[in-house]
Amino acid sequence: MTKPRATLTELEGAMLGVVRLEPNCTAYRVRQVFLASRSTEWSGSAGAVYPAVNRLQVEGLIGESPEQDGRGTKTYRLTPAGLTAHDGWLCDPDRALGAGLDPFRTRAGFWFVLPPKRLHTFLTGLGKQIETRRDELLRELPSLDDGDAAMATLHVGLQDLRLDWIAKQVKKLAKDRATRS
Amino acid sequence: MTKPRATLTELEGAMLGVVRLEPNCTAYRVRQVFLASRSTEWSGSAGAVYPAVNRLQVEGLIGESPEQDGRGTKTYRLTPAGLTAHDGWLCDPDRALGAGLDPFRTRAGFWFVLPPKRLHTFLTGLGKQIETRRDELLRELPSLDDGDAAMATLHVGLQDLRLDWIAKQVKKLAKDRATRS
DNA sequence: GTGCCCATGTAATCTGTTACATGATTAG
DNA sequence: CTAATCATGTAACAGATTACATGGGCAC
């Protein structure tokens, strides 16, 4: 147990959350959760998870539960320090307020460099795909539990936001074309 | 000029976009744009930008413009290959569709582990801060040009989405408290 | 001439990715 | 027995961060 860091990374915070929700779970189990998560924020790669678990243990935020089965399987739970750290991560307004990284938003700042016709075609096609995804999400929403449902709701909202934005841009493109002629 | 890669990173795409919008700009200028951007997606750190510029040049996506001033200042513009690559990056539906990394959304999946009272306090406080930011953004929106305005609009929409979500959660928390008593 | 901005870069470090390697347990 | 899944890890590599180092030009 070395000195605790000031802040957890997003991955570490999420990992602590998984262990918190499912005490005595293995590192492997944490991986599965990320692997299965439809939001592809992290790949849950072994090369990220195992080193992170070791970091968190060295820093005293998680601890090994007494061994259950005969083989080397290690299961973890949050230590009191880990609980405090995770609460801090959850309730850090500066982090929570951040806009994050949105590939749609990033591109939106540059799309207008494209020729209007091409942009129109692309955006309408993209809109169709977004609708499809949105409906998929909406369909699986009822089967999700608290946490996943909360995230999925925000996910759907994001897709709606993008759809609205696209509709507005497409309308503007149409108007510009009318004006030009 | 080595063989071109299949895909550009988000940072590289954004950098190509900056150079595309402002031909014959310096690497330093690209840094300033990221440094000044209110969305803190990238820090525009020297250790990221200069190596990326070199990568893009080696791969033939940007080229040095003939030197203008006497000193070593290098300015860049997109090559035809760079233009094609950037168009591909802009119009890649798989990338554009991604949910990205949203610290709010990540936390939303875990917030419900907190005691209801603490969660209520935190969410209402967070809501206030989001409103403040939203209004700031809204105020500077009219002064922005095309690309920045497009991004800022999405930014505002994201804050609105979060506010709605928070309002819904807070209402549910109040109802739960009423039910429990 | 002093301090500030323009401009370019490197080094150490951190964290993530893919791909590989290994072995135990269980279901058919 | 054998294939899949559980389980743990490492190695090579990629990309970003901070901090440092350097130097030219310009305003006061």
XYZ file of C-alpha atoms in Angstrom, chain B residues 2 4 6 11 13 25 44-45 50-51 61 65 74 78-79 85 106 111 122 142 146 149 152-153 155 157 167 175 178:
29
model
C 5.102 5.108 -46.002
C -1.142 4.890 -45.513
C -6.457 2.253 -42.509
C -6.836 13.584 -32.710
C -8.677 13.689 -37.805
C -0.757 27.063 -40.522
C -3.002 20.136 -27.405
C 0.184 19.101 -25.679
C 4.475 17.550 -32.966
C 4.843 13.779 -33.271
C -1.324 13.455 -45.679
C 4.301 24.770 -47.689
C 7.181 25.320 -40.958
C -3.340 19.041 -46.806
C -2.104 16.974 -49.714
C -8.218 10.651 -45.822
C -19.995 6.450 -16.940
C -24.599 6.682 -8.795
C -25.119 15.810 -5.142
C -23.812 33.768 -31.391
C -19.859 27.551 -38.394
C -21.234 26.788 -33.401
C -21.361 24.241 -29.174
C -24.961 23.480 -30.119
C -22.620 20.776 -26.248
C -27.892 19.818 -26.078
C -34.565 16.103 -12.927
C -41.101 9.615 -4.721
C -42.402 9.370 0.131
